[in-house]
Coordinates of C-alpha atoms in Angstrom, one line a residue:
M109 CA 0.0 0.0 0.0
L110 CA 1.0 3.6 -0.6
D111 CA 2.0 5.6 2.5
R112 CA -0.2 8.6 3.2
A113 CA 2.3 11.2 2.0
A114 CA 2.7 9.5 -1.4
H115 CA -1.1 9.1 -1.7
D116 CA -1.7 12.8 -0.9
A117 CA 1.0 14.0 -3.3
L118 CA -0.6 12.0 -6.2
V119 CA -4.0 13.3 -5.4
A120 CA -2.6 16.9 -5.4
A121 CA -0.9 16.2 -8.7
V122 CA -4.0 15.5 -10.7
G123 CA -7.0 16.4 -8.5
T124 CA -9.3 14.2 -6.4
E125 CA -11.7 13.8 -9.4
N126 CA -8.9 12.1 -11.4
V127 CA -8.0 9.5 -8.9
I128 CA -9.3 5.9 -8.5
S129 CA -8.8 4.2 -5.1
D130 CA -11.9 2.1 -4.7
P131 CA -10.7 -1.6 -4.5
V132 CA -13.5 -2.8 -6.9
Q133 CA -12.7 -0.1 -9.5
L134 CA -9.0 -0.8 -9.2
R135 CA -9.6 -4.3 -10.5
S136 CA -10.3 -2.9 -13.9
Y137 CA -6.6 -2.0 -14.2
E138 CA -5.1 -5.3 -12.9
C139 CA -4.0 -6.5 -16.3
D140 CA -3.8 -5.7 -20.0
G141 CA -4.9 -8.1 -22.8
L142 CA -2.6 -10.8 -21.4
T143 CA -5.0 -11.7 -18.6
G144 CA -2.8 -14.5 -17.2
F145 CA -0.7 -11.8 -15.4
R146 CA -2.6 -9.8 -12.9
Q147 CA -1.7 -7.3 -10.1
I148 CA -4.1 -4.8 -8.5
P149 CA -2.5 -1.3 -8.3
S150 CA -2.5 0.7 -5.1
L151 CA -3.9 3.7 -7.0
V152 CA -4.9 4.9 -10.5
V153 CA -4.5 8.5 -11.6
L154 CA -6.1 9.8 -14.8
P155 CA -4.3 13.0 -15.9
R156 CA -5.9 15.3 -18.4
A157 CA -2.8 17.2 -19.6
T158 CA 1.0 16.8 -20.0
E159 CA 1.6 18.9 -16.9
H160 CA -0.6 16.6 -14.8
V161 CA 1.4 13.6 -16.0
A162 CA 4.6 15.3 -15.1
N163 CA 3.2 16.2 -11.6
A164 CA 2.2 12.6 -11.0
V165 CA 5.6 11.3 -12.1
R166 CA 7.4 13.8 -9.9
A167 CA 5.3 12.7 -6.9
C168 CA 6.2 9.0 -7.7
H169 CA 9.9 9.9 -8.1
R170 CA 10.0 11.9 -4.9
H171 CA 8.4 9.1 -2.8
G172 CA 10.0 6.2 -4.6
V173 CA 6.7 4.8 -5.9
P174 CA 6.9 2.6 -9.0
F175 CA 4.4 3.5 -11.8
V176 CA 3.1 2.1 -15.0
A177 CA 1.6 4.1 -17.9
R178 CA -1.5 2.7 -19.5
G179 CA -3.4 3.5 -22.7
A180 CA -6.4 1.3 -23.6
G181 CA -5.0 -1.9 -22.0
T182 CA -5.1 -3.8 -25.3
G183 CA -1.5 -4.9 -25.1
L184 CA -0.8 -8.6 -25.3
S185 CA 2.5 -9.0 -23.5
G186 CA 1.7 -7.9 -20.0
G187 CA 3.5 -4.6 -20.6
A188 CA 0.9 -2.6 -18.8
M189 CA 0.4 -4.9 -15.8
P190 CA 0.6 -2.9 -12.6
V191 CA 3.4 -3.2 -10.0
A192 CA 2.7 -4.3 -6.4
D193 CA 2.3 -1.2 -4.2
G194 CA 2.6 0.9 -7.4
V195 CA 0.5 3.4 -9.3
V196 CA -1.1 3.2 -12.8
I197 CA -1.0 6.5 -14.7
S198 CA -3.9 6.0 -17.1
L199 CA -3.9 8.3 -20.2
Q200 CA -7.4 7.5 -21.3
R201 CA -8.7 11.0 -20.5
M202 CA -6.1 12.6 -22.8
R203 CA -8.0 12.1 -26.0
E204 CA -7.7 15.5 -27.8
I205 CA -6.7 15.7 -31.4
V206 CA -4.9 19.0 -31.0
D207 CA -4.3 19.8 -34.7
I208 CA -4.6 18.4 -38.2
D209 CA -2.3 20.1 -40.6
P210 CA -3.3 19.1 -44.2
I211 CA -0.5 21.3 -45.8
D212 CA 2.4 19.7 -44.0
R213 CA 0.4 16.4 -43.5
R214 CA 0.9 16.2 -39.8
A215 CA -1.4 15.7 -36.8
V216 CA -0.8 16.6 -33.2
L217 CA -2.4 14.3 -30.7
Q218 CA -2.7 13.5 -27.0
P219 CA -1.7 9.9 -26.1
G220 CA -5.2 8.6 -25.5
V221 CA -6.4 9.2 -29.0
T222 CA -7.3 5.9 -30.7
N223 CA -5.4 4.8 -33.7
L224 CA -8.5 4.7 -36.0
D225 CA -9.7 8.2 -34.8
I226 CA -6.5 9.7 -36.3
T227 CA -7.5 8.5 -39.8
K228 CA -11.2 9.5 -39.2
A229 CA -10.1 13.1 -38.4
A230 CA -7.7 13.3 -41.4
A231 CA -10.1 11.7 -43.9
A232 CA -11.8 15.0 -44.7
H233 CA -8.4 16.3 -46.1
G234 CA -7.8 13.2 -48.2
L235 CA -5.2 11.9 -45.7
Y236 CA -4.8 8.9 -43.3
Y237 CA -2.5 7.4 -40.7
A238 CA -0.9 4.3 -42.0
P239 CA -0.1 2.0 -39.0
D240 CA -3.2 -0.1 -38.4
P241 CA -3.0 -2.7 -35.6
S242 CA -5.9 -5.1 -35.5
S243 CA -7.1 -3.4 -32.4
Q244 CA -7.0 0.0 -34.1
Q245 CA -10.6 0.9 -33.1
V246 CA -9.6 0.9 -29.4
C247 CA -5.8 1.0 -29.1
T248 CA -4.2 4.4 -28.5
I249 CA -1.3 6.2 -30.1
G250 CA 0.5 6.3 -26.8
G251 CA 0.3 2.5 -26.5
N252 CA 1.4 2.2 -30.2
I253 CA 4.5 4.2 -29.4
A254 CA 5.3 2.1 -26.4
E255 CA 5.2 -1.1 -28.4
N256 CA 6.2 0.3 -31.9
S257 CA 3.0 -1.2 -33.2
G258 CA 2.6 -2.1 -36.9
G259 CA -0.4 -3.8 -38.4
A260 CA -1.5 -5.4 -41.6
H261 CA 0.0 -2.6 -43.8
C262 CA 3.4 -2.4 -42.2
L263 CA 5.0 -4.4 -45.0
K264 CA 4.8 -1.3 -47.3
Y265 CA 4.4 1.5 -44.9
G266 CA 6.5 0.6 -41.8
F267 CA 5.8 0.7 -38.1
T268 CA 4.9 3.4 -35.7
T269 CA 8.5 4.6 -35.5
N270 CA 8.3 5.5 -39.3
H271 CA 5.4 7.8 -38.7
V272 CA 6.1 9.6 -35.4
L273 CA 7.9 12.9 -36.1
S274 CA 8.2 14.2 -32.5
M275 CA 6.7 13.8 -29.1
T276 CA 6.8 15.5 -25.7
V277 CA 8.0 12.9 -23.2
V278 CA 7.7 13.0 -19.4
L279 CA 10.9 11.4 -18.2
P280 CA 11.0 9.1 -15.1
D281 CA 12.0 12.0 -12.8
G282 CA 9.1 14.2 -14.1
E283 CA 11.2 16.4 -16.5
I284 CA 9.4 17.3 -19.7
V285 CA 11.4 17.0 -22.9
T286 CA 10.7 17.1 -26.6
L287 CA 12.2 14.3 -28.8
G288 CA 12.3 14.5 -32.6
G289 CA 11.3 17.4 -34.7
D290 CA 9.4 18.6 -37.8
T291 CA 11.5 16.4 -40.1
D292 CA 13.2 13.0 -40.1
E293 CA 16.7 14.6 -40.0
Q294 CA 17.8 15.5 -36.5
L295 CA 21.1 16.3 -35.0
G296 CA 22.7 13.9 -32.4
P297 CA 21.4 10.5 -31.2
D298 CA 17.9 9.5 -32.2
L299 CA 16.4 9.6 -28.7
R300 CA 12.9 9.6 -30.3
G301 CA 13.7 6.2 -31.8
V302 CA 15.1 5.0 -28.5
V303 CA 11.9 5.7 -26.7
I304 CA 9.6 4.3 -29.4
G305 CA 9.3 0.6 -28.7
S306 CA 10.8 0.8 -25.2
E307 CA 7.5 -0.4 -23.7
G308 CA 7.0 2.4 -21.3
T309 CA 10.3 1.9 -19.5
L310 CA 12.0 5.2 -20.4
G311 CA 9.2 7.7 -20.0
I312 CA 5.6 8.6 -21.0
A313 CA 4.9 10.0 -24.4
C314 CA 2.3 12.9 -24.3
D315 CA 1.9 15.5 -27.0
I316 CA 2.6 13.5 -30.2
T317 CA 3.2 14.7 -33.8
V318 CA 2.6 12.0 -36.5
R319 CA 3.0 11.9 -40.2
L320 CA -0.1 11.6 -42.4
L321 CA -0.2 10.1 -45.9
R322 CA -2.3 10.9 -48.9
T323 CA -5.2 8.5 -49.4
P324 CA -4.2 6.1 -52.2
E325 CA -5.8 6.7 -55.6
T326 CA -6.7 3.0 -56.0
V327 CA -7.0 0.1 -53.6
R328 CA -7.4 -3.5 -54.9
T329 CA -8.0 -6.4 -52.5
L330 CA -8.3 -10.1 -53.1
L331 CA -9.0 -13.2 -51.0
A332 CA -7.2 -16.3 -52.2
D333 CA -7.6 -19.9 -51.0
F334 CA -4.8 -22.5 -51.2
P335 CA -4.5 -26.3 -50.7
S336 CA -1.8 -25.9 -48.0
V337 CA -0.1 -23.3 -45.9
T338 CA 3.1 -24.1 -47.8
A339 CA 1.5 -23.1 -51.1
A340 CA 0.3 -19.8 -49.6
G341 CA 3.7 -19.1 -48.1
D342 CA 5.3 -19.7 -51.5
V343 CA 3.1 -17.1 -53.0
V344 CA 4.3 -14.5 -50.5
S345 CA 8.0 -15.3 -51.4
D346 CA 7.2 -15.1 -55.1
L347 CA 5.4 -11.7 -54.8
V348 CA 8.4 -10.1 -53.2
A349 CA 10.8 -11.8 -55.6
A350 CA 8.8 -10.3 -58.4
G351 CA 9.4 -6.8 -57.1
I352 CA 5.8 -6.4 -55.9
I353 CA 5.4 -4.8 -52.5
P354 CA 1.8 -5.1 -51.6
A355 CA 0.2 -2.8 -49.0
A356 CA -0.6 -5.9 -47.1
V357 CA -0.3 -9.7 -47.3
E358 CA -2.1 -11.6 -44.5
M359 CA -2.3 -15.4 -44.0
M360 CA -4.8 -17.4 -42.1
D361 CA -4.9 -21.2 -41.5
N362 CA -8.1 -23.2 -41.3
L363 CA -8.7 -22.9 -37.6
A364 CA -8.4 -19.1 -37.8
I365 CA -10.6 -19.0 -40.9
Q366 CA -13.3 -21.0 -39.1
A367 CA -13.3 -18.7 -36.1
A368 CA -13.4 -15.5 -38.1
E369 CA -16.2 -16.7 -40.4
K370 CA -18.3 -17.8 -37.5
A371 CA -17.8 -14.4 -35.9
V372 CA -18.4 -12.0 -38.7
G373 CA -19.4 -13.9 -41.9
A374 CA -16.6 -12.4 -44.0
G375 CA -17.1 -14.8 -46.9
Y376 CA -14.2 -17.1 -46.1
T377 CA -14.2 -20.7 -47.3
L378 CA -14.6 -22.9 -44.2
S379 CA -12.9 -25.9 -45.8
T380 CA -9.8 -24.3 -47.2
P381 CA -6.5 -25.2 -45.4
A382 CA -5.1 -21.6 -45.9
A383 CA -6.1 -18.2 -47.3
L384 CA -4.2 -15.1 -48.2
V385 CA -5.6 -11.5 -48.1
V386 CA -3.5 -9.5 -50.6
E387 CA -4.0 -5.7 -51.0
L388 CA -2.4 -3.4 -53.4
D389 CA -2.7 0.4 -53.4
G390 CA -1.3 3.4 -55.3
P391 CA -1.8 4.9 -58.8
E392 CA -4.5 3.0 -60.8
S393 CA -2.3 2.0 -63.7
E394 CA 0.3 0.5 -61.3
C395 CA -2.2 -1.3 -59.2
E396 CA -3.9 -2.9 -62.3
A397 CA -0.6 -4.1 -63.7
Q398 CA 0.6 -5.6 -60.4
F399 CA -2.8 -7.0 -59.7
A400 CA -2.6 -9.1 -62.8
E401 CA 0.8 -10.4 -61.7
V402 CA -0.6 -11.3 -58.3
R403 CA -3.4 -13.3 -59.8
A404 CA -0.9 -15.2 -62.0
I405 CA 1.3 -16.0 -59.1
C406 CA -1.7 -17.3 -57.1
D407 CA -2.8 -19.5 -60.0
R408 CA 0.7 -20.9 -60.3
H409 CA 0.6 -22.1 -56.8
G410 CA -2.7 -23.9 -57.0
C411 CA -5.1 -21.3 -55.8
T412 CA -8.5 -23.0 -55.4
R413 CA -10.7 -19.9 -55.1
L414 CA -9.9 -16.3 -55.8
H415 CA -12.4 -13.6 -54.7
I416 CA -11.8 -10.0 -55.7
A417 CA -13.5 -7.3 -53.7
E418 CA -15.5 -5.2 -56.2
T419 CA -16.8 -2.6 -53.7
A420 CA -15.6 -0.8 -50.6
A421 CA -18.1 -2.8 -48.6
E422 CA -16.7 -6.1 -49.8
R423 CA -13.2 -5.0 -49.0
A424 CA -14.3 -3.9 -45.5
R425 CA -15.9 -7.3 -45.0
I426 CA -12.8 -9.2 -45.9
W427 CA -10.7 -7.1 -43.5
K428 CA -13.3 -7.3 -40.8
G429 CA -12.8 -11.1 -40.8
R430 CA -9.0 -10.8 -40.6
K431 CA -9.0 -8.1 -37.9
A432 CA -11.6 -10.0 -35.8
A433 CA -9.6 -13.2 -35.9
F434 CA -8.0 -12.9 -32.4
A435 CA -11.3 -12.3 -30.6
A436 CA -13.1 -14.7 -32.8
V437 CA -11.0 -17.6 -31.6
G438 CA -13.1 -17.4 -28.4
R439 CA -15.9 -19.1 -30.5
I440 CA -13.9 -22.3 -31.0
S441 CA -12.0 -22.4 -27.7
P442 CA -12.8 -21.4 -24.1
D443 CA -9.3 -20.0 -23.6
Y444 CA -6.4 -19.0 -25.8
I445 CA -3.0 -17.3 -25.7
V446 CA -1.9 -14.9 -28.5
Q447 CA 1.8 -15.2 -29.3
D448 CA 3.9 -12.9 -31.5
G449 CA 7.2 -13.6 -33.2
V450 CA 9.0 -13.1 -36.5
V451 CA 10.8 -15.5 -38.9
P452 CA 12.3 -14.9 -42.3
R453 CA 9.7 -15.1 -45.1
T454 CA 11.5 -18.0 -46.6
R455 CA 11.0 -20.1 -43.5
L456 CA 7.2 -19.5 -43.1
A457 CA 6.3 -23.0 -44.2
E458 CA 8.9 -24.6 -42.0
V459 CA 7.9 -22.7 -38.9
L460 CA 4.2 -23.5 -39.4
N461 CA 4.9 -27.2 -39.8
R462 CA 7.0 -27.1 -36.6
I463 CA 4.3 -25.3 -34.7
E464 CA 1.7 -27.9 -35.9
N465 CA 4.0 -30.7 -34.6
M466 CA 4.6 -28.9 -31.3
G467 CA 0.9 -28.4 -30.8
R468 CA 0.3 -32.1 -31.5
D469 CA 3.0 -33.1 -29.0
A470 CA 1.4 -30.9 -26.4
G471 CA -2.1 -32.1 -27.1
L472 CA -3.2 -28.6 -28.0
R473 CA -4.5 -26.8 -31.1
V474 CA -2.8 -23.8 -32.6
A475 CA -4.5 -21.3 -34.9
N476 CA -2.3 -19.2 -37.1
V477 CA -3.1 -15.7 -38.4
F478 CA -0.3 -13.4 -39.3
H479 CA 1.4 -10.7 -41.4
A480 CA 2.9 -13.0 -44.0
G481 CA 4.6 -10.2 -45.9
D482 CA 7.2 -9.6 -43.2
G483 CA 7.0 -13.0 -41.4
N484 CA 5.3 -11.6 -38.3
L485 CA 3.5 -14.6 -36.8
H486 CA 0.6 -14.5 -34.4
P487 CA 0.0 -18.1 -33.3
L488 CA -3.0 -18.6 -31.0
V489 CA -2.6 -21.5 -28.6
L490 CA -6.1 -22.9 -27.8
F491 CA -6.7 -24.5 -24.4
D492 CA -9.2 -25.1 -21.6
E493 CA -8.1 -23.8 -18.2
D494 CA -10.9 -25.7 -16.5
A495 CA -9.4 -28.9 -17.9
G496 CA -6.0 -28.2 -16.5
E497 CA -4.3 -27.2 -19.8
L498 CA -3.1 -23.7 -18.8
E499 CA 0.5 -24.7 -17.9
R500 CA 0.9 -26.7 -21.1
A501 CA -0.5 -23.8 -23.1
E502 CA 2.0 -21.3 -21.5
E503 CA 4.9 -23.7 -22.2
L504 CA 3.9 -24.2 -25.8
S505 CA 3.5 -20.4 -26.3
T506 CA 6.9 -19.8 -24.9
D507 CA 8.4 -22.6 -27.0
I508 CA 6.9 -21.1 -30.2
A509 CA 8.4 -17.7 -29.5
E510 CA 11.8 -19.2 -28.9
L511 CA 11.5 -21.3 -32.0
C512 CA 11.2 -18.0 -34.0
V513 CA 14.7 -17.0 -32.6
E514 CA 16.1 -20.5 -33.5
L515 CA 15.0 -20.0 -37.1
G516 CA 16.7 -16.7 -37.4
G517 CA 13.9 -14.4 -36.3
S518 CA 12.9 -12.5 -33.2
L519 CA 10.8 -12.9 -30.1
S520 CA 8.4 -10.1 -31.0
G521 CA 7.3 -8.2 -34.1
E522 CA 4.9 -5.7 -32.5
H523 CA 3.3 -7.0 -29.3
G524 CA 6.4 -6.4 -27.3
I525 CA 8.3 -8.4 -24.6
G526 CA 6.6 -7.1 -21.5
T527 CA 6.2 -9.7 -18.7
D528 CA 5.4 -12.5 -21.0
K529 CA 8.7 -13.0 -22.8
A530 CA 11.3 -11.2 -20.6
C531 CA 12.7 -14.5 -19.5
S532 CA 13.2 -15.5 -23.1
M533 CA 15.4 -12.5 -23.9
P534 CA 18.7 -14.4 -23.2
R535 CA 17.7 -16.7 -26.1
M536 CA 18.0 -13.8 -28.4
F537 CA 20.6 -11.5 -26.8
G538 CA 23.9 -12.2 -25.0
E539 CA 24.8 -11.0 -21.6
A540 CA 26.7 -7.9 -23.0
D541 CA 23.6 -7.0 -25.1
L542 CA 21.3 -7.2 -22.1
S543 CA 23.7 -5.3 -20.0
T544 CA 23.9 -2.5 -22.5
M545 CA 20.1 -2.3 -22.7
D546 CA 20.0 -2.0 -18.9
R547 CA 22.6 0.7 -18.9
V548 CA 20.4 2.7 -21.4
R549 CA 17.4 2.2 -19.2
T550 CA 19.3 3.2 -16.1
A551 CA 20.5 6.4 -17.8
F552 CA 16.8 7.4 -18.2
D553 CA 15.6 5.9 -14.9
P554 CA 18.3 5.4 -12.2
Q555 CA 15.7 4.3 -9.6
H556 CA 13.9 1.9 -12.0
L557 CA 10.5 3.2 -11.1
C558 CA 9.2 3.5 -14.6
N559 CA 7.4 0.2 -15.5
P560 CA 9.8 -2.0 -13.6
G561 CA 10.0 -5.7 -14.1
K562 CA 9.2 -5.6 -17.8
L563 CA 11.2 -6.2 -21.0
L564 CA 14.5 -7.3 -19.4
P565 CA 15.0 -10.5 -17.4
T566 CA 15.6 -10.3 -13.6
P567 CA 16.3 -13.1 -11.1
R568 CA 13.0 -12.4 -9.4
L569 CA 11.0 -12.8 -12.6
C570 CA 13.1 -15.5 -14.2
G571 CA 14.7 -17.5 -11.4
E572 CA 18.3 -18.1 -12.3
Q573 CA 18.2 -16.7 -15.8
P574 CA 20.6 -13.8 -16.5
G575 CA 19.5 -10.4 -15.6
R576 CA 20.3 -7.3 -13.5
Y577 CA 20.6 -8.3 -9.9
R578 CA 18.1 -6.6 -7.5
P579 CA 18.8 -6.9 -3.8
H580 CA 16.0 -8.2 -1.5
P581 CA 14.6 -5.6 0.9
L582 CA 16.0 -7.6 3.8
E583 CA 19.4 -7.4 2.2
E584 CA 19.1 -3.7 1.8
A585 CA 18.1 -3.4 5.5
G586 CA 21.2 -5.4 6.6
V587 CA 19.2 -8.3 8.0
I588 CA 20.6 -10.8 5.5
E589 CA 23.7 -11.0 3.3
R590 CA 24.1 -12.1 -0.3
L591 CA 26.2 -15.3 -0.6

């Protein structure tokens, strides 16, 4: 529990009306989208302006209180899980779109603005915001910055870091700084890039300036069925080899297709082993020429059905199925874990076959839906906690993430490391690498109050796995000694 001085300082920082202390209401903040990790915070503060955020952080710094910034709580790695005896700084009331600049194609936003609302606000000017996570209707730009989120269209347009020009950041001691600028070219180290993707461990992004793009002249979308995931994977490799960079290439296996179709009726073929959603955008002449090549490549690899969206409504229905896939899995399984990893495109078929075998060995089903264009997998491990399958599911999920590293990929593409995969970091990075990351983190946050226990492995979190040593409170008090 917070001591009275810390509690009163936080209330003074944001105002009584912006504080939650009721035990029942606090439970709403005990986890993010990874519900297997839970911790009830001591207090939740809901600032309405950057200065309020800074005041709250200064109070935490002054009283040694750990804090966790939170957007919409849609993250899937436990990155926004509270800390015991700590505070959640919720940014959900900072939802103002401060400015849309159609001339320089920029938008200035508070961190609680949802991803999709940026595009809605810019649409009247013929502009849009490119990164589009599946949760874009509810996830926030602040959370996107923390995780460096991507989405279906990141193959062509990149991730959050490619679209954030600058941001006001509240550092872990409460200092307010501006990182980045009006252009991509900045003098000195790219501290903007350091903070993006740091999972809320280096500070809290507040006033954010993002790049807007011109709405494409033409968009063409197709849904193609294939006799195997191998055939669908070969199409992806051939598209890139042919010099075609689609706006998006998404793959779903049969389990994911069944779930999505039952949920939203997107027009998917229930019996097909695998399907690709391929989207091209740009000048009409270019799209038409490349679209013909895409159809030819699909036919060459045994495409069994090819449906072309003829209207905006059809296109939206296809994408609704894909973007609903995670939640839709709840229709075919009582419980599931969403994993996130990356492999080289050329090893997609291999990793999917390995995952199928691993699931069979564990006695569990795994549905696969992912960004095939850049090899970003999202396996969904299906299980029944009431049947005692949780431990097996968690082990299988971890094994899949570490398999991605074994095959030359990474532990995460966009969901982050958080609590979920911190103990797997030594599989990807050496001791010197992890030490360097910790030194960077310590430079920003010497007291390690800002989202502690996330991203990097520690003995408390990971047993004997490598990580920065943290003394036990009894050791600090001189009651015990470290052997």
